[in-house]
Amino acid sequence: MKALFLTALLLPLAASAQDDGEAARLRDALKNLTLQLRSAQGETATAQAAAIAAEQKAKTLEAKVADLEKRNAALAKESNDDKAVSEKTIASLNNRLAEREKRLVDYIAALDKWKAAYLTAADAAKKNEAKGEQLSGEVTVLKRTVADRERKNIALFNVSNEILDRYEGFALGKSLAAKEPFIGNARVRVENEVQGYRDKIIDNRLSAPGATTKP
């Protein structure tokens, strides 16, 4: 449209020219101007196209930037969520680890106590075993002593009865030889004395299973 306007302005000038040289000069000037105008229009169109392309590219880049920012925000949120989950998991694992360490310490302490109790019991068992052996030996000696004393006791008991029997026979024989008038009373007296001695012997005798007394 600008080209038509310039042509309209230049045509009267060309028509009013007085000679052909002037007209030719004007035509050349118009031609050059037209070429320059076309060139300028082409450059303008190119610049406009470049501007449109640049604007479109800028919009595309802005859209990409917005998308990247959105994705970055999503990734940041996801990262924060993952971090929170990881921190929670780590805290839970630390708590479980601390609990297991405490249980391990308690187990070791209980094991040490059990070992100490076992060693104490084993030592006491050894002492009791030694004491038992000592007591067993003492019991054996005591049994032998009791058996020996019982044997001696029985022998003493029998000897005592024999002595009393002889004493009784001797006393009665002596009374008969003396022809005592009260032999009946003497016999009773001797028998009572003998029986009294026997009762004392029986009372002081160490009794034992299987021991027999002589009447």
PDB file of C-alpha atoms in Angstrom:
ATOM      1  CA  MET A   1       0.000   0.000   0.000  1.00  0.00           C
ATOM      2  CA  LYS A   2       2.879   2.361   0.721  1.00  0.00           C
ATOM      3  CA  ALA A   3       4.343   1.521  -2.718  1.00  0.00           C
ATOM      4  CA  LEU A   4       1.142   2.629  -4.484  1.00  0.00           C
ATOM      5  CA  PHE A   5       1.117   5.865  -2.535  1.00  0.00           C
ATOM      6  CA  LEU A   6       4.703   6.682  -3.520  1.00  0.00           C
ATOM      7  CA  THR A   7       4.007   5.776  -7.140  1.00  0.00           C
ATOM      8  CA  ALA A   8       1.051   8.151  -7.173  1.00  0.00           C
ATOM      9  CA  LEU A   9       3.243  10.917  -5.878  1.00  0.00           C
ATOM     10  CA  LEU A  10       6.046  10.324  -8.356  1.00  0.00           C
ATOM     11  CA  LEU A  11       3.935   9.902 -11.490  1.00  0.00           C
ATOM     12  CA  PRO A  12       2.907  13.577 -11.699  1.00  0.00           C
ATOM     13  CA  LEU A  13       6.492  14.539 -11.293  1.00  0.00           C
ATOM     14  CA  ALA A  14       7.472  12.292 -14.193  1.00  0.00           C
ATOM     15  CA  ALA A  15       4.637  13.627 -16.351  1.00  0.00           C
ATOM     16  CA  SER A  16       5.615  17.209 -15.737  1.00  0.00           C
ATOM     17  CA  ALA A  17       9.233  16.632 -16.668  1.00  0.00           C
ATOM     18  CA  GLN A  18      10.343  18.724 -19.623  1.00  0.00           C
ATOM     19  CA  ASP A  19      12.748  16.359 -21.228  1.00  0.00           C
ATOM     20  CA  ASP A  20      13.273  12.673 -21.557  1.00  0.00           C
ATOM     21  CA  GLY A  21      16.480  12.698 -19.504  1.00  0.00           C
ATOM     22  CA  GLU A  22      14.708  14.042 -16.543  1.00  0.00           C
ATOM     23  CA  ALA A  23      11.965  11.466 -16.993  1.00  0.00           C
ATOM     24  CA  ALA A  24      14.497   8.670 -17.267  1.00  0.00           C
ATOM     25  CA  ARG A  25      16.235   9.885 -14.133  1.00  0.00           C
ATOM     26  CA  LEU A  26      12.963   9.971 -12.314  1.00  0.00           C
ATOM     27  CA  ARG A  27      12.027   6.522 -13.546  1.00  0.00           C
ATOM     28  CA  ASP A  28      15.349   5.163 -12.335  1.00  0.00           C
ATOM     29  CA  ALA A  29      14.850   6.858  -9.022  1.00  0.00           C
ATOM     30  CA  LEU A  30      11.350   5.428  -8.778  1.00  0.00           C
ATOM     31  CA  LYS A  31      12.610   2.020  -9.726  1.00  0.00           C
ATOM     32  CA  ASN A  32      15.345   2.151  -7.124  1.00  0.00           C
ATOM     33  CA  LEU A  33      12.938   3.451  -4.555  1.00  0.00           C
ATOM     34  CA  THR A  34      10.505   0.694  -5.407  1.00  0.00           C
ATOM     35  CA  LEU A  35      13.250  -1.894  -5.091  1.00  0.00           C
ATOM     36  CA  GLN A  36      14.346  -0.434  -1.775  1.00  0.00           C
ATOM     37  CA  LEU A  37      10.748  -0.402  -0.608  1.00  0.00           C
ATOM     38  CA  ARG A  38      10.269  -4.012  -1.590  1.00  0.00           C
ATOM     39  CA  SER A  39      13.508  -4.910   0.103  1.00  0.00           C
ATOM     40  CA  ALA A  40      12.431  -3.058   3.208  1.00  0.00           C
ATOM     41  CA  GLN A  41       9.059  -4.773   3.095  1.00  0.00           C
ATOM     42  CA  GLY A  42      10.794  -8.127   2.722  1.00  0.00           C
ATOM     43  CA  GLU A  43      13.075  -7.372   5.595  1.00  0.00           C
ATOM     44  CA  THR A  44      10.112  -6.176   7.633  1.00  0.00           C
ATOM     45  CA  ALA A  45       8.198  -9.343   6.831  1.00  0.00           C
ATOM     46  CA  THR A  46      11.246 -11.392   7.666  1.00  0.00           C
ATOM     47  CA  ALA A  47      11.698  -9.479  10.893  1.00  0.00           C
ATOM     48  CA  GLN A  48       8.022  -9.882  11.721  1.00  0.00           C
ATOM     49  CA  ALA A  49       8.207 -13.589  10.975  1.00  0.00           C
ATOM     50  CA  ALA A  50      11.350 -13.839  13.081  1.00  0.00           C
ATOM     51  CA  ALA A  51       9.626 -11.885  15.843  1.00  0.00           C
ATOM     52  CA  ILE A  52       6.595 -14.161  15.648  1.00  0.00           C
ATOM     53  CA  ALA A  53       8.854 -17.206  15.629  1.00  0.00           C
ATOM     54  CA  ALA A  54      10.848 -15.787  18.516  1.00  0.00           C
ATOM     55  CA  GLU A  55       7.649 -15.023  20.404  1.00  0.00           C
ATOM     56  CA  GLN A  56       6.348 -18.498  19.694  1.00  0.00           C
ATOM     57  CA  LYS A  57       9.663 -19.948  20.760  1.00  0.00           C
ATOM     58  CA  ALA A  58       9.575 -17.811  23.881  1.00  0.00           C
ATOM     59  CA  LYS A  59       6.069 -19.051  24.650  1.00  0.00           C
ATOM     60  CA  THR A  60       7.227 -22.593  24.037  1.00  0.00           C
ATOM     61  CA  LEU A  61      10.209 -22.032  26.313  1.00  0.00           C
ATOM     62  CA  GLU A  62       7.959 -20.416  28.907  1.00  0.00           C
ATOM     63  CA  ALA A  63       5.642 -23.418  28.711  1.00  0.00           C
ATOM     64  CA  LYS A  64       8.626 -25.744  29.071  1.00  0.00           C
ATOM     65  CA  VAL A  65       9.931 -23.677  31.988  1.00  0.00           C
ATOM     66  CA  ALA A  66       6.493 -23.768  33.616  1.00  0.00           C
ATOM     67  CA  ASP A  67       6.326 -27.514  33.026  1.00  0.00           C
ATOM     68  CA  LEU A  68       9.825 -27.942  34.408  1.00  0.00           C
ATOM     69  CA  GLU A  69       8.964 -25.796  37.420  1.00  0.00           C
ATOM     70  CA  LYS A  70       5.831 -27.848  37.958  1.00  0.00           C
ATOM     71  CA  ARG A  71       7.761 -31.085  37.632  1.00  0.00           C
ATOM     72  CA  ASN A  72      10.490 -29.685  39.868  1.00  0.00           C
ATOM     73  CA  ALA A  73       7.872 -28.762  42.472  1.00  0.00           C
ATOM     74  CA  ALA A  74       6.391 -32.253  42.198  1.00  0.00           C
ATOM     75  CA  LEU A  75       9.849 -33.782  42.498  1.00  0.00           C
ATOM     76  CA  ALA A  76      10.630 -31.511  45.455  1.00  0.00           C
ATOM     77  CA  LYS A  77       7.377 -32.552  47.145  1.00  0.00           C
ATOM     78  CA  GLU A  78       8.084 -36.194  46.372  1.00  0.00           C
ATOM     79  CA  SER A  79      11.624 -35.754  47.651  1.00  0.00           C
ATOM     80  CA  ASN A  80      10.339 -34.128  50.841  1.00  0.00           C
ATOM     81  CA  ASP A  81       7.793 -36.905  51.266  1.00  0.00           C
ATOM     82  CA  ASP A  82      10.474 -39.530  50.677  1.00  0.00           C
ATOM     83  CA  LYS A  83      12.751 -37.713  53.120  1.00  0.00           C
ATOM     84  CA  ALA A  84      10.007 -37.659  55.752  1.00  0.00           C
ATOM     85  CA  VAL A  85       9.305 -41.358  55.208  1.00  0.00           C
ATOM     86  CA  SER A  86      13.032 -42.126  55.315  1.00  0.00           C
ATOM     87  CA  GLU A  87      13.496 -40.127  58.515  1.00  0.00           C
ATOM     88  CA  LYS A  88      10.515 -41.893  60.073  1.00  0.00           C
ATOM     89  CA  THR A  89      11.866 -45.275  58.978  1.00  0.00           C
ATOM     90  CA  ILE A  90      15.345 -44.428  60.287  1.00  0.00           C
ATOM     91  CA  ALA A  91      13.864 -43.301  63.617  1.00  0.00           C
ATOM     92  CA  SER A  92      11.880 -46.540  63.852  1.00  0.00           C
ATOM     93  CA  LEU A  93      14.972 -48.590  63.025  1.00  0.00           C
ATOM     94  CA  ASN A  94      17.005 -46.651  65.596  1.00  0.00           C
ATOM     95  CA  ASN A  95      14.341 -47.325  68.224  1.00  0.00           C
ATOM     96  CA  ARG A  96      14.290 -51.012  67.346  1.00  0.00           C
ATOM     97  CA  LEU A  97      18.077 -51.096  67.410  1.00  0.00           C
ATOM     98  CA  ALA A  98      18.148 -49.378  70.809  1.00  0.00           C
ATOM     99  CA  GLU A  99      15.538 -51.827  72.094  1.00  0.00           C
ATOM    100  CA  ARG A 100      17.524 -54.790  70.805  1.00  0.00           C
ATOM    101  CA  GLU A 101      20.706 -53.391  72.329  1.00  0.00           C
ATOM    102  CA  LYS A 102      18.903 -53.020  75.668  1.00  0.00           C
ATOM    103  CA  ARG A 103      17.563 -56.559  75.398  1.00  0.00           C
ATOM    104  CA  LEU A 104      21.057 -57.758  74.568  1.00  0.00           C
ATOM    105  CA  VAL A 105      22.476 -55.944  77.602  1.00  0.00           C
ATOM    106  CA  ASP A 106      19.732 -57.421  79.797  1.00  0.00           C
ATOM    107  CA  TYR A 107      20.373 -60.864  78.322  1.00  0.00           C
ATOM    108  CA  ILE A 108      24.109 -60.582  78.969  1.00  0.00           C
ATOM    109  CA  ALA A 109      23.434 -59.399  82.535  1.00  0.00           C
ATOM    110  CA  ALA A 110      21.014 -62.286  83.102  1.00  0.00           C
ATOM    111  CA  LEU A 111      23.533 -64.695  81.615  1.00  0.00           C
ATOM    112  CA  ASP A 112      26.244 -63.362  83.922  1.00  0.00           C
ATOM    113  CA  LYS A 113      23.921 -63.772  86.911  1.00  0.00           C
ATOM    114  CA  TRP A 114      23.074 -67.292  85.771  1.00  0.00           C
ATOM    115  CA  LYS A 115      26.762 -68.105  85.407  1.00  0.00           C
ATOM    116  CA  ALA A 116      27.470 -66.716  88.873  1.00  0.00           C
ATOM    117  CA  ALA A 117      24.564 -68.678  90.350  1.00  0.00           C
ATOM    118  CA  TYR A 118      25.690 -71.806  88.531  1.00  0.00           C
ATOM    119  CA  LEU A 119      29.262 -71.433  89.785  1.00  0.00           C
ATOM    120  CA  THR A 120      27.966 -70.819  93.312  1.00  0.00           C
ATOM    121  CA  ALA A 121      25.699 -73.851  93.096  1.00  0.00           C
ATOM    122  CA  ALA A 122      28.504 -75.970  91.646  1.00  0.00           C
ATOM    123  CA  ASP A 123      30.855 -74.844  94.419  1.00  0.00           C
ATOM    124  CA  ALA A 124      28.178 -75.537  97.035  1.00  0.00           C
ATOM    125  CA  ALA A 125      27.544 -78.947  95.462  1.00  0.00           C
ATOM    126  CA  LYS A 126      31.246 -79.751  95.651  1.00  0.00           C
ATOM    127  CA  LYS A 127      31.352 -78.615  99.276  1.00  0.00           C
ATOM    128  CA  ASN A 128      28.198 -80.579 100.061  1.00  0.00           C
ATOM    129  CA  GLU A 129      29.621 -83.595  98.292  1.00  0.00           C
ATOM    130  CA  ALA A 130      32.816 -83.318 100.310  1.00  0.00           C
ATOM    131  CA  LYS A 131      30.787 -82.735 103.464  1.00  0.00           C
ATOM    132  CA  GLY A 132      28.557 -85.671 102.539  1.00  0.00           C
ATOM    133  CA  GLU A 133      31.581 -87.874 102.112  1.00  0.00           C
ATOM    134  CA  GLN A 134      32.878 -86.641 105.461  1.00  0.00           C
ATOM    135  CA  LEU A 135      29.509 -87.279 107.109  1.00  0.00           C
ATOM    136  CA  SER A 136      29.315 -90.666 105.444  1.00  0.00           C
ATOM    137  CA  GLY A 137      32.699 -91.500 106.909  1.00  0.00           C
ATOM    138  CA  GLU A 138      31.621 -90.218 110.307  1.00  0.00           C
ATOM    139  CA  VAL A 139      28.395 -92.230 110.104  1.00  0.00           C
ATOM    140  CA  THR A 140      30.375 -95.327 109.200  1.00  0.00           C
ATOM    141  CA  VAL A 141      32.695 -94.747 112.149  1.00  0.00           C
ATOM    142  CA  LEU A 142      29.704 -94.079 114.396  1.00  0.00           C
ATOM    143  CA  LYS A 143      27.977 -97.259 113.238  1.00  0.00           C
ATOM    144  CA  ARG A 144      31.103 -99.215 113.918  1.00  0.00           C
ATOM    145  CA  THR A 145      31.425 -97.576 117.345  1.00  0.00           C
ATOM    146  CA  VAL A 146      27.781 -98.312 118.169  1.00  0.00           C
ATOM    147  CA  ALA A 147      28.148-101.888 116.987  1.00  0.00           C
ATOM    148  CA  ASP A 148      31.289-102.304 119.070  1.00  0.00           C
ATOM    149  CA  ARG A 149      29.646-100.777 122.108  1.00  0.00           C
ATOM    150  CA  GLU A 150      26.560-102.913 121.600  1.00  0.00           C
ATOM    151  CA  ARG A 151      28.720-105.988 121.379  1.00  0.00           C
ATOM    152  CA  LYS A 152      30.544-104.987 124.535  1.00  0.00           C
ATOM    153  CA  ASN A 153      27.257-104.057 126.167  1.00  0.00           C
ATOM    154  CA  ILE A 154      25.751-107.439 125.410  1.00  0.00           C
ATOM    155  CA  ALA A 155      28.864-109.154 126.677  1.00  0.00           C
ATOM    156  CA  LEU A 156      28.755-107.020 129.831  1.00  0.00           C
ATOM    157  CA  PHE A 157      25.056-107.730 130.238  1.00  0.00           C
ATOM    158  CA  ASN A 158      25.604-111.465 129.939  1.00  0.00           C
ATOM    159  CA  VAL A 159      28.555-111.356 132.314  1.00  0.00           C
ATOM    160  CA  SER A 160      26.501-109.354 134.804  1.00  0.00           C
ATOM    161  CA  ASN A 161      23.670-111.857 134.618  1.00  0.00           C
ATOM    162  CA  GLU A 162      26.138-114.672 135.068  1.00  0.00           C
ATOM    163  CA  ILE A 163      27.637-112.931 138.105  1.00  0.00           C
ATOM    164  CA  LEU A 164      24.186-112.393 139.571  1.00  0.00           C
ATOM    165  CA  ASP A 165      23.286-116.003 138.949  1.00  0.00           C
ATOM    166  CA  ARG A 166      26.422-117.114 140.699  1.00  0.00           C
ATOM    167  CA  TYR A 167      25.822-114.622 143.502  1.00  0.00           C
ATOM    168  CA  GLU A 168      22.306-115.898 143.910  1.00  0.00           C
ATOM    169  CA  GLY A 169      23.490-119.532 143.969  1.00  0.00           C
ATOM    170  CA  PHE A 170      26.341-118.687 146.311  1.00  0.00           C
ATOM    171  CA  ALA A 171      24.106-116.785 148.724  1.00  0.00           C
ATOM    172  CA  LEU A 172      21.528-119.546 148.818  1.00  0.00           C
ATOM    173  CA  GLY A 173      24.227-122.173 149.180  1.00  0.00           C
ATOM    174  CA  LYS A 174      25.790-120.207 152.014  1.00  0.00           C
ATOM    175  CA  SER A 175      22.444-119.948 153.780  1.00  0.00           C
ATOM    176  CA  LEU A 176      21.857-123.680 153.440  1.00  0.00           C
ATOM    177  CA  ALA A 177      25.347-124.479 154.687  1.00  0.00           C
ATOM    178  CA  ALA A 178      24.802-122.241 157.686  1.00  0.00           C
ATOM    179  CA  LYS A 179      21.490-123.906 158.271  1.00  0.00           C
ATOM    180  CA  GLU A 180      19.829-120.596 158.847  1.00  0.00           C
ATOM    181  CA  PRO A 181      16.366-120.952 160.422  1.00  0.00           C
ATOM    182  CA  PHE A 182      14.833-118.355 158.134  1.00  0.00           C
ATOM    183  CA  ILE A 183      16.054-119.751 154.817  1.00  0.00           C
ATOM    184  CA  GLY A 184      12.821-118.812 153.165  1.00  0.00           C
ATOM    185  CA  ASN A 185      13.286-115.172 154.055  1.00  0.00           C
ATOM    186  CA  ALA A 186      16.927-115.263 153.010  1.00  0.00           C
ATOM    187  CA  ARG A 187      16.028-116.685 149.610  1.00  0.00           C
ATOM    188  CA  VAL A 188      13.459-113.994 149.041  1.00  0.00           C
ATOM    189  CA  ARG A 189      15.942-111.312 150.076  1.00  0.00           C
ATOM    190  CA  VAL A 190      18.646-112.648 147.741  1.00  0.00           C
ATOM    191  CA  GLU A 191      16.248-112.978 144.838  1.00  0.00           C
ATOM    192  CA  ASN A 192      15.031-109.422 145.396  1.00  0.00           C
ATOM    193  CA  GLU A 193      18.595-108.107 145.448  1.00  0.00           C
ATOM    194  CA  VAL A 194      19.470-110.024 142.292  1.00  0.00           C
ATOM    195  CA  GLN A 195      16.341-108.793 140.542  1.00  0.00           C
ATOM    196  CA  GLY A 196      17.110-105.228 141.595  1.00  0.00           C
ATOM    197  CA  TYR A 197      20.602-105.459 140.107  1.00  0.00           C
ATOM    198  CA  ARG A 198      19.184-106.931 136.906  1.00  0.00           C
ATOM    199  CA  ASP A 199      16.695-104.098 136.617  1.00  0.00           C
ATOM    200  CA  LYS A 200      19.508-101.563 136.971  1.00  0.00           C
ATOM    201  CA  ILE A 201      21.568-103.421 134.347  1.00  0.00           C
ATOM    202  CA  ILE A 202      18.622-103.474 131.931  1.00  0.00           C
ATOM    203  CA  ASP A 203      17.850 -99.785 132.544  1.00  0.00           C
ATOM    204  CA  ASN A 204      21.441 -98.766 131.818  1.00  0.00           C
ATOM    205  CA  ARG A 205      21.977-101.162 128.928  1.00  0.00           C
ATOM    206  CA  LEU A 206      22.415 -99.698 125.439  1.00  0.00           C
ATOM    207  CA  SER A 207      19.629-101.382 123.512  1.00  0.00           C
ATOM    208  CA  ALA A 208      20.183-102.539 119.927  1.00  0.00           C
ATOM    209  CA  PRO A 209      18.082-104.394 117.366  1.00  0.00           C
ATOM    210  CA  GLY A 210      18.402-108.119 117.747  1.00  0.00           C
ATOM    211  CA  ALA A 211      19.802-107.934 121.312  1.00  0.00           C
ATOM    212  CA  THR A 212      18.584-110.672 123.617  1.00  0.00           C
ATOM    213  CA  THR A 213      18.335-110.568 127.399  1.00  0.00           C
ATOM    214  CA  LYS A 214      18.924-113.467 129.674  1.00  0.00           C
ATOM    215  CA  PRO A 215      16.068-113.951 132.177  1.00  0.00           C
TER     216      PRO A 215
END
